[in-house]
PDB file of C-alpha atoms in Angstrom:
ATOM      1  CA  GLY A  43     -48.817  -7.931   5.432  1.00 73.00           C
ATOM      2  CA  GLU A  44     -49.465  -8.219   9.213  1.00 80.00           C
ATOM      3  CA  ASN A  45     -46.638  -7.538  11.550  1.00 88.00           C
ATOM      4  CA  VAL A  46     -46.919  -8.442  15.218  1.00 95.00           C
ATOM      5  CA  GLU A  47     -44.447  -7.020  17.787  1.00 96.00           C
ATOM      6  CA  GLN A  48     -44.317  -8.602  21.272  1.00 97.00           C
ATOM      7  CA  HIS A  49     -42.730  -7.183  24.443  1.00 97.00           C
ATOM      8  CA  PRO A  50     -40.870  -7.762  26.503  1.00 97.00           C
ATOM      9  CA  SER A  51     -38.517 -10.476  25.064  1.00 96.00           C
ATOM     10  CA  THR A  52     -37.688 -11.620  28.723  1.00 97.00           C
ATOM     11  CA  LEU A  53     -39.636 -11.254  31.851  1.00 98.00           C
ATOM     12  CA  SER A  54     -38.743 -12.412  35.352  1.00 98.00           C
ATOM     13  CA  VAL A  55     -41.189 -12.189  38.300  1.00 97.00           C
ATOM     14  CA  GLN A  56     -41.505 -13.446  41.796  1.00 97.00           C
ATOM     15  CA  GLU A  57     -43.815 -16.360  42.541  1.00 97.00           C
ATOM     16  CA  GLY A  58     -47.236 -14.736  43.341  1.00 97.00           C
ATOM     17  CA  ASP A  59     -46.749 -11.695  41.335  1.00 97.00           C
ATOM     18  CA  SER A  60     -48.653 -10.849  38.169  1.00 98.00           C
ATOM     19  CA  ALA A  61     -46.967 -10.913  34.667  1.00 98.00           C
ATOM     20  CA  VAL A  62     -48.131  -8.950  31.655  1.00 98.00           C
ATOM     21  CA  ILE A  63     -46.956  -9.541  28.055  1.00 98.00           C
ATOM     22  CA  LYS A  64     -47.983  -7.047  25.349  1.00 98.00           C
ATOM     23  CA  CYS A  65     -48.457  -7.283  21.607  1.00 98.00           C
ATOM     24  CA  THR A  66     -49.136  -4.876  18.844  1.00 97.00           C
ATOM     25  CA  TYR A  67     -50.411  -5.574  15.377  1.00 96.00           C
ATOM     26  CA  SER A  68     -50.471  -3.590  12.267  1.00 94.00           C
ATOM     27  CA  ASP A  69     -53.387  -4.864  10.246  1.00 92.00           C
ATOM     28  CA  SER A  70     -56.822  -3.607  11.524  1.00 91.00           C
ATOM     29  CA  ALA A  71     -58.598  -6.394   9.654  1.00 90.00           C
ATOM     30  CA  SER A  72     -57.045  -8.936  11.954  1.00 91.00           C
ATOM     31  CA  ASN A  73     -59.816 -10.636  14.016  1.00 90.00           C
ATOM     32  CA  TYR A  74     -58.328 -13.604  15.976  1.00 91.00           C
ATOM     33  CA  PHE A  75     -55.680 -13.377  18.537  1.00 94.00           C
ATOM     34  CA  PRO A  76     -54.417 -16.516  20.201  1.00 95.00           C
ATOM     35  CA  TRP A  77     -51.685 -16.962  22.916  1.00 97.00           C
ATOM     36  CA  TYR A  78     -49.509 -20.130  22.962  1.00 97.00           C
ATOM     37  CA  LYS A  79     -47.333 -21.364  25.809  1.00 98.00           C
ATOM     38  CA  GLN A  80     -44.233 -23.332  24.985  1.00 97.00           C
ATOM     39  CA  GLU A  81     -42.531 -25.336  27.799  1.00 96.00           C
ATOM     40  CA  LEU A  82     -38.998 -26.584  27.584  1.00 93.00           C
ATOM     41  CA  GLY A  83     -38.676 -29.417  25.058  1.00 90.00           C
ATOM     42  CA  LYS A  84     -42.316 -29.171  23.999  1.00 92.00           C
ATOM     43  CA  GLY A  85     -44.237 -27.688  21.305  1.00 94.00           C
ATOM     44  CA  PRO A  86     -46.422 -24.603  21.687  1.00 96.00           C
ATOM     45  CA  GLN A  87     -49.855 -25.090  23.233  1.00 95.00           C
ATOM     46  CA  LEU A  88     -52.819 -22.836  22.976  1.00 94.00           C
ATOM     47  CA  ILE A  89     -53.791 -21.307  26.365  1.00 96.00           C
ATOM     48  CA  ILE A  90     -56.366 -18.658  25.568  1.00 96.00           C
ATOM     49  CA  ASP A  91     -57.751 -16.812  22.427  1.00 93.00           C
ATOM     50  CA  ILE A  92     -59.822 -13.967  21.744  1.00 92.00           C
ATOM     51  CA  ARG A  93     -61.854 -12.528  18.684  1.00 89.00           C
ATOM     52  CA  SER A  94     -62.057  -8.924  17.684  1.00 82.00           C
ATOM     53  CA  ASN A  95     -65.641  -8.701  18.961  1.00 83.00           C
ATOM     54  CA  VAL A  96     -64.693  -9.285  22.562  1.00 81.00           C
ATOM     55  CA  GLY A  97     -62.728  -6.863  24.634  1.00 90.00           C
ATOM     56  CA  GLU A  98     -61.590  -9.288  27.467  1.00 94.00           C
ATOM     57  CA  LYS A  99     -61.542 -13.007  28.069  1.00 94.00           C
ATOM     58  CA  LYS A 100     -60.633 -14.738  31.299  1.00 96.00           C
ATOM     59  CA  ASP A 101     -59.741 -18.391  32.210  1.00 94.00           C
ATOM     60  CA  GLN A 102     -58.697 -18.914  35.903  1.00 95.00           C
ATOM     61  CA  ARG A 103     -55.343 -17.103  36.403  1.00 97.00           C
ATOM     62  CA  ILE A 104     -54.922 -15.978  32.799  1.00 98.00           C
ATOM     63  CA  ALA A 105     -56.719 -13.127  30.984  1.00 97.00           C
ATOM     64  CA  VAL A 106     -56.344 -11.597  27.657  1.00 97.00           C
ATOM     65  CA  THR A 107     -57.391  -7.954  26.729  1.00 96.00           C
ATOM     66  CA  LEU A 108     -57.854  -6.502  23.408  1.00 96.00           C
ATOM     67  CA  ASN A 109     -57.826  -2.853  22.274  1.00 94.00           C
ATOM     68  CA  LYS A 110     -58.851  -2.714  18.680  1.00 92.00           C
ATOM     69  CA  THR A 111     -58.544   1.078  18.467  1.00 93.00           C
ATOM     70  CA  ALA A 112     -54.971   0.981  19.516  1.00 94.00           C
ATOM     71  CA  LYS A 113     -54.372  -2.384  17.920  1.00 95.00           C
ATOM     72  CA  HIS A 114     -52.761  -4.068  20.886  1.00 95.00           C
ATOM     73  CA  PHE A 115     -53.558  -7.050  23.086  1.00 97.00           C
ATOM     74  CA  SER A 116     -52.227  -8.409  26.230  1.00 98.00           C
ATOM     75  CA  LEU A 117     -51.687 -11.502  28.313  1.00 98.00           C
ATOM     76  CA  HIS A 118     -52.163 -11.189  31.994  1.00 98.00           C
ATOM     77  CA  ILE A 119     -51.212 -13.897  34.514  1.00 98.00           C
ATOM     78  CA  THR A 120     -52.110 -13.425  38.123  1.00 97.00           C
ATOM     79  CA  GLU A 121     -50.619 -15.308  41.143  1.00 97.00           C
ATOM     80  CA  THR A 122     -47.720 -16.794  39.061  1.00 97.00           C
ATOM     81  CA  GLN A 123     -46.298 -20.151  39.900  1.00 97.00           C
ATOM     82  CA  PRO A 124     -42.923 -21.716  38.748  1.00 96.00           C
ATOM     83  CA  GLU A 125     -44.952 -23.990  36.348  1.00 96.00           C
ATOM     84  CA  ASP A 126     -45.829 -20.766  34.472  1.00 97.00           C
ATOM     85  CA  SER A 127     -42.176 -20.503  33.448  1.00 98.00           C
ATOM     86  CA  ALA A 128     -42.176 -20.883  29.684  1.00 98.00           C
ATOM     87  CA  VAL A 129     -41.943 -18.932  26.263  1.00 97.00           C
ATOM     88  CA  TYR A 130     -45.212 -17.380  25.467  1.00 98.00           C
ATOM     89  CA  PHE A 131     -46.050 -16.434  21.929  1.00 97.00           C
ATOM     90  CA  CYS A 132     -48.919 -14.163  20.742  1.00 97.00           C
ATOM     91  CA  ALA A 133     -50.320 -14.175  17.178  1.00 95.00           C
ATOM     92  CA  ALA A 134     -52.800 -12.099  15.057  1.00 93.00           C
ATOM     93  CA  SER A 135     -54.790 -13.637  12.213  1.00 89.00           C
ATOM     94  CA  LYS A 136     -56.895 -12.479   9.393  1.00 84.00           C
ATOM     95  CA  LYS A 137     -58.820 -15.011   7.491  1.00 78.00           C
ATOM     96  CA  GLY A 138     -56.278 -17.679   8.315  1.00 74.00           C
ATOM     97  CA  ASP A 139     -53.269 -15.478   7.550  1.00 80.00           C
ATOM     98  CA  MET A 140     -51.518 -15.684  11.032  1.00 85.00           C
ATOM     99  CA  ARG A 141     -48.552 -13.996  12.181  1.00 90.00           C
ATOM    100  CA  PHE A 142     -46.827 -14.741  15.374  1.00 93.00           C
ATOM    101  CA  GLY A 143     -44.856 -12.459  17.713  1.00 95.00           C
ATOM    102  CA  ALA A 144     -41.070 -13.239  18.475  1.00 95.00           C
ATOM    103  CA  GLY A 145     -41.921 -14.674  21.913  1.00 96.00           C
ATOM    104  CA  THR A 146     -41.536 -13.688  25.673  1.00 97.00           C
ATOM    105  CA  ARG A 147     -39.426 -15.918  27.968  1.00 97.00           C
ATOM    106  CA  LEU A 148     -41.122 -15.767  31.355  1.00 98.00           C
ATOM    107  CA  THR A 149     -39.277 -17.010  34.430  1.00 98.00           C
ATOM    108  CA  VAL A 150     -41.056 -17.296  37.774  1.00 97.00           C
ATOM    109  CA  LYS A 151     -38.707 -17.416  40.612  1.00 96.00           C
ATOM    110  CA  PRO A 152     -39.814 -19.435  43.706  1.00 91.00           C
TER     111      PRO A 152
ATOM    112  CA  ASP B 153     -56.057 -35.565  23.592  1.00 67.00           C
ATOM    113  CA  VAL B 154     -54.682 -34.710  20.058  1.00 64.00           C
ATOM    114  CA  LYS B 155     -51.340 -36.199  19.697  1.00 90.00           C
ATOM    115  CA  VAL B 156     -49.034 -34.747  17.019  1.00 95.00           C
ATOM    116  CA  THR B 157     -45.957 -36.766  16.853  1.00 96.00           C
ATOM    117  CA  GLN B 158     -42.665 -35.740  15.010  1.00 96.00           C
ATOM    118  CA  SER B 159     -40.343 -38.667  14.125  1.00 88.00           C
ATOM    119  CA  SER B 160     -37.092 -37.159  15.424  1.00 91.00           C
ATOM    120  CA  ARG B 161     -36.284 -34.866  18.249  1.00 93.00           C
ATOM    121  CA  TYR B 162     -32.727 -34.032  17.070  1.00 96.00           C
ATOM    122  CA  LEU B 163     -31.343 -34.394  13.559  1.00 96.00           C
ATOM    123  CA  VAL B 164     -27.736 -33.572  12.310  1.00 97.00           C
ATOM    124  CA  LYS B 165     -27.293 -33.453   8.564  1.00 97.00           C
ATOM    125  CA  ARG B 166     -24.492 -32.472   6.082  1.00 97.00           C
ATOM    126  CA  THR B 167     -24.800 -29.630   3.736  1.00 98.00           C
ATOM    127  CA  GLY B 168     -26.417 -30.891   0.354  1.00 97.00           C
ATOM    128  CA  GLU B 169     -28.220 -33.955   1.925  1.00 97.00           C
ATOM    129  CA  LYS B 170     -31.817 -34.588   1.217  1.00 97.00           C
ATOM    130  CA  VAL B 171     -33.719 -34.467   4.575  1.00 97.00           C
ATOM    131  CA  PHE B 172     -37.188 -35.771   5.475  1.00 97.00           C
ATOM    132  CA  LEU B 173     -39.021 -34.575   8.462  1.00 97.00           C
ATOM    133  CA  GLU B 174     -42.019 -36.669   9.401  1.00 96.00           C
ATOM    134  CA  CYS B 175     -45.150 -35.871  11.253  1.00 97.00           C
ATOM    135  CA  VAL B 176     -48.127 -37.935  12.281  1.00 97.00           C
ATOM    136  CA  GLN B 177     -51.402 -36.798  13.974  1.00 95.00           C
ATOM    137  CA  ASP B 178     -53.961 -39.280  15.520  1.00 93.00           C
ATOM    138  CA  MET B 179     -57.066 -37.090  15.571  1.00 86.00           C
ATOM    139  CA  ASP B 180     -58.314 -37.261  12.032  1.00 88.00           C
ATOM    140  CA  HIS B 181     -57.490 -33.464  11.531  1.00 89.00           C
ATOM    141  CA  GLU B 182     -57.821 -32.208   7.983  1.00 88.00           C
ATOM    142  CA  ASN B 183     -55.275 -29.368   8.173  1.00 89.00           C
ATOM    143  CA  MET B 184     -51.661 -29.848   8.819  1.00 91.00           C
ATOM    144  CA  PHE B 185     -48.902 -27.375   9.124  1.00 93.00           C
ATOM    145  CA  TRP B 186     -45.165 -27.056   9.154  1.00 96.00           C
ATOM    146  CA  TYR B 187     -43.422 -24.051  10.938  1.00 96.00           C
ATOM    147  CA  ARG B 188     -40.014 -22.920  11.446  1.00 97.00           C
ATOM    148  CA  GLN B 189     -39.064 -21.461  14.898  1.00 96.00           C
ATOM    149  CA  ASP B 190     -36.048 -19.270  15.212  1.00 94.00           C
ATOM    150  CA  PRO B 191     -34.865 -17.114  18.270  1.00 90.00           C
ATOM    151  CA  GLY B 192     -36.187 -13.609  17.852  1.00 88.00           C
ATOM    152  CA  LEU B 193     -38.373 -14.506  14.857  1.00 90.00           C
ATOM    153  CA  GLY B 194     -41.213 -16.415  16.321  1.00 91.00           C
ATOM    154  CA  LEU B 195     -42.833 -19.028  14.268  1.00 94.00           C
ATOM    155  CA  ARG B 196     -42.981 -18.778  10.455  1.00 94.00           C
ATOM    156  CA  LEU B 197     -45.119 -20.831   8.267  1.00 93.00           C
ATOM    157  CA  ILE B 198     -43.452 -22.980   5.609  1.00 96.00           C
ATOM    158  CA  TYR B 199     -46.242 -25.007   4.050  1.00 95.00           C
ATOM    159  CA  PHE B 200     -49.653 -26.155   4.938  1.00 91.00           C
ATOM    160  CA  SER B 201     -52.221 -28.695   3.661  1.00 92.00           C
ATOM    161  CA  TYR B 202     -56.044 -28.697   3.754  1.00 88.00           C
ATOM    162  CA  ASP B 203     -56.360 -32.252   2.450  1.00 88.00           C
ATOM    163  CA  VAL B 204     -54.525 -35.451   1.007  1.00 92.00           C
ATOM    164  CA  LYS B 205     -52.364 -34.472  -1.900  1.00 91.00           C
ATOM    165  CA  MET B 206     -52.929 -30.877  -1.376  1.00 91.00           C
ATOM    166  CA  LYS B 207     -50.407 -28.257  -0.385  1.00 93.00           C
ATOM    167  CA  GLU B 208     -50.216 -24.549  -0.122  1.00 92.00           C
ATOM    168  CA  LYS B 209     -47.082 -22.347   0.222  1.00 94.00           C
ATOM    169  CA  GLY B 210     -46.604 -20.450   3.451  1.00 92.00           C
ATOM    170  CA  ASP B 211     -44.405 -17.384   4.000  1.00 91.00           C
ATOM    171  CA  ILE B 212     -40.964 -19.112   3.649  1.00 95.00           C
ATOM    172  CA  PRO B 213     -41.188 -22.241   1.297  1.00 96.00           C
ATOM    173  CA  GLU B 214     -38.022 -21.681  -0.497  1.00 96.00           C
ATOM    174  CA  GLY B 215     -35.802 -24.600  -0.279  1.00 96.00           C
ATOM    175  CA  TYR B 216     -38.434 -26.794   1.094  1.00 97.00           C
ATOM    176  CA  SER B 217     -41.262 -29.093  -0.243  1.00 97.00           C
ATOM    177  CA  VAL B 218     -43.922 -31.280   1.307  1.00 97.00           C
ATOM    178  CA  SER B 219     -45.869 -34.393   0.782  1.00 97.00           C
ATOM    179  CA  ARG B 220     -49.269 -35.618   2.147  1.00 97.00           C
ATOM    180  CA  GLU B 221     -50.084 -38.936   0.851  1.00 96.00           C
ATOM    181  CA  LYS B 222     -52.269 -39.913   3.762  1.00 96.00           C
ATOM    182  CA  LYS B 223     -54.501 -37.837   5.957  1.00 94.00           C
ATOM    183  CA  GLU B 224     -52.567 -38.360   9.251  1.00 95.00           C
ATOM    184  CA  ARG B 225     -49.058 -37.809   7.793  1.00 97.00           C
ATOM    185  CA  PHE B 226     -47.405 -34.670   6.510  1.00 97.00           C
ATOM    186  CA  SER B 227     -43.775 -34.782   5.512  1.00 97.00           C
ATOM    187  CA  LEU B 228     -41.386 -31.805   4.991  1.00 98.00           C
ATOM    188  CA  ILE B 229     -38.531 -32.290   2.650  1.00 98.00           C
ATOM    189  CA  LEU B 230     -35.426 -30.193   2.346  1.00 97.00           C
ATOM    190  CA  GLU B 231     -34.175 -31.139  -1.193  1.00 94.00           C
ATOM    191  CA  SER B 232     -30.633 -30.033  -0.530  1.00 97.00           C
ATOM    192  CA  ALA B 233     -29.959 -28.873   3.022  1.00 97.00           C
ATOM    193  CA  SER B 234     -28.037 -25.775   3.770  1.00 97.00           C
ATOM    194  CA  THR B 235     -26.696 -24.317   6.869  1.00 97.00           C
ATOM    195  CA  ASN B 236     -29.240 -21.613   6.991  1.00 96.00           C
ATOM    196  CA  GLN B 237     -31.917 -24.107   7.283  1.00 98.00           C
ATOM    197  CA  THR B 238     -30.580 -25.106  10.838  1.00 98.00           C
ATOM    198  CA  SER B 239     -33.655 -24.453  13.036  1.00 97.00           C
ATOM    199  CA  MET B 240     -36.345 -25.813  15.152  1.00 97.00           C
ATOM    200  CA  TYR B 241     -39.091 -27.340  12.986  1.00 98.00           C
ATOM    201  CA  LEU B 242     -42.688 -27.598  14.323  1.00 97.00           C
ATOM    202  CA  CYS B 243     -45.443 -29.522  12.840  1.00 97.00           C
ATOM    203  CA  ALA B 244     -49.115 -28.658  13.708  1.00 93.00           C
ATOM    204  CA  SER B 245     -52.661 -29.808  12.927  1.00 91.00           C
ATOM    205  CA  SER B 246     -56.157 -28.536  13.259  1.00 87.00           C
ATOM    206  CA  LEU B 247     -59.794 -29.358  12.580  1.00 79.00           C
ATOM    207  CA  LEU B 248     -61.329 -28.088   9.199  1.00 67.00           C
ATOM    208  CA  GLY B 249     -63.218 -24.955   9.986  1.00 63.00           C
ATOM    209  CA  VAL B 250     -63.904 -21.445   8.878  1.00 51.00           C
ATOM    210  CA  VAL B 251     -60.302 -20.570   9.725  1.00 61.00           C
ATOM    211  CA  ALA B 252     -57.823 -23.370   9.172  1.00 57.00           C
ATOM    212  CA  ASN B 253     -55.075 -22.439  11.503  1.00 65.00           C
ATOM    213  CA  GLU B 254     -57.069 -21.542  14.572  1.00 78.00           C
ATOM    214  CA  LYS B 255     -56.567 -23.908  17.622  1.00 84.00           C
ATOM    215  CA  LEU B 256     -53.568 -25.427  16.424  1.00 89.00           C
ATOM    216  CA  PHE B 257     -52.111 -28.488  17.946  1.00 91.00           C
ATOM    217  CA  PHE B 258     -48.324 -28.794  17.934  1.00 94.00           C
ATOM    218  CA  GLY B 259     -45.883 -31.564  17.886  1.00 96.00           C
ATOM    219  CA  SER B 260     -42.666 -31.424  20.123  1.00 96.00           C
ATOM    220  CA  GLY B 261     -40.462 -30.211  17.438  1.00 96.00           C
ATOM    221  CA  THR B 262     -37.478 -31.420  15.490  1.00 97.00           C
ATOM    222  CA  GLN B 263     -34.141 -29.571  16.181  1.00 97.00           C
ATOM    223  CA  LEU B 264     -32.296 -29.797  12.854  1.00 97.00           C
ATOM    224  CA  SER B 265     -28.629 -28.892  12.524  1.00 97.00           C
ATOM    225  CA  VAL B 266     -27.018 -28.662   9.147  1.00 97.00           C
ATOM    226  CA  LEU B 267     -23.309 -28.831   9.209  1.00 96.00           C
TER     227      LEU B 267
END
């Protein structure tokens, strides 16, 4: 089955810097790649997703890139703010069979 | 906004007890899910449901069962709680579509401790 690895497990950046979280997946048939943000005391919330027919997608300060050949995808957050501090999860899905990464705890220091 | 409400934020139960975790969504979503979240393991799917009275096993169904008697409500049942079921439990819902578990809406979670 699909296996998703996520790195790093923790990430600390200074406010205003960029943050990058990377995920790799094992099943080349996976075609949907969402990213979820989980703030303290809340459930995960979808922040951006990408399908395998697209190489990059951007929404304001966040962007996701997908390299199908290498089977990895990344979340990029620019101009980080303290409210970006949270746990971020990537996932890879094939026909509804979705696997999550272990999560990255991002801390943005003011 | 979709609201997924889990009945308890924290629960403490004894080994061997029968435990009910309740979840209600208010957006008429067809699909509902139960996930378990453990540090270093991400989210793992326990059970899901595409319709009333319908259920499908996820990746880790052992020791759990579910009930969906009404469209808006999906219950997770631990028949005989064990200490290794201590975890954060997340309920989610989504619209019926080509792929059921895309664009999930999650509840805030129930932190269950089994002593």
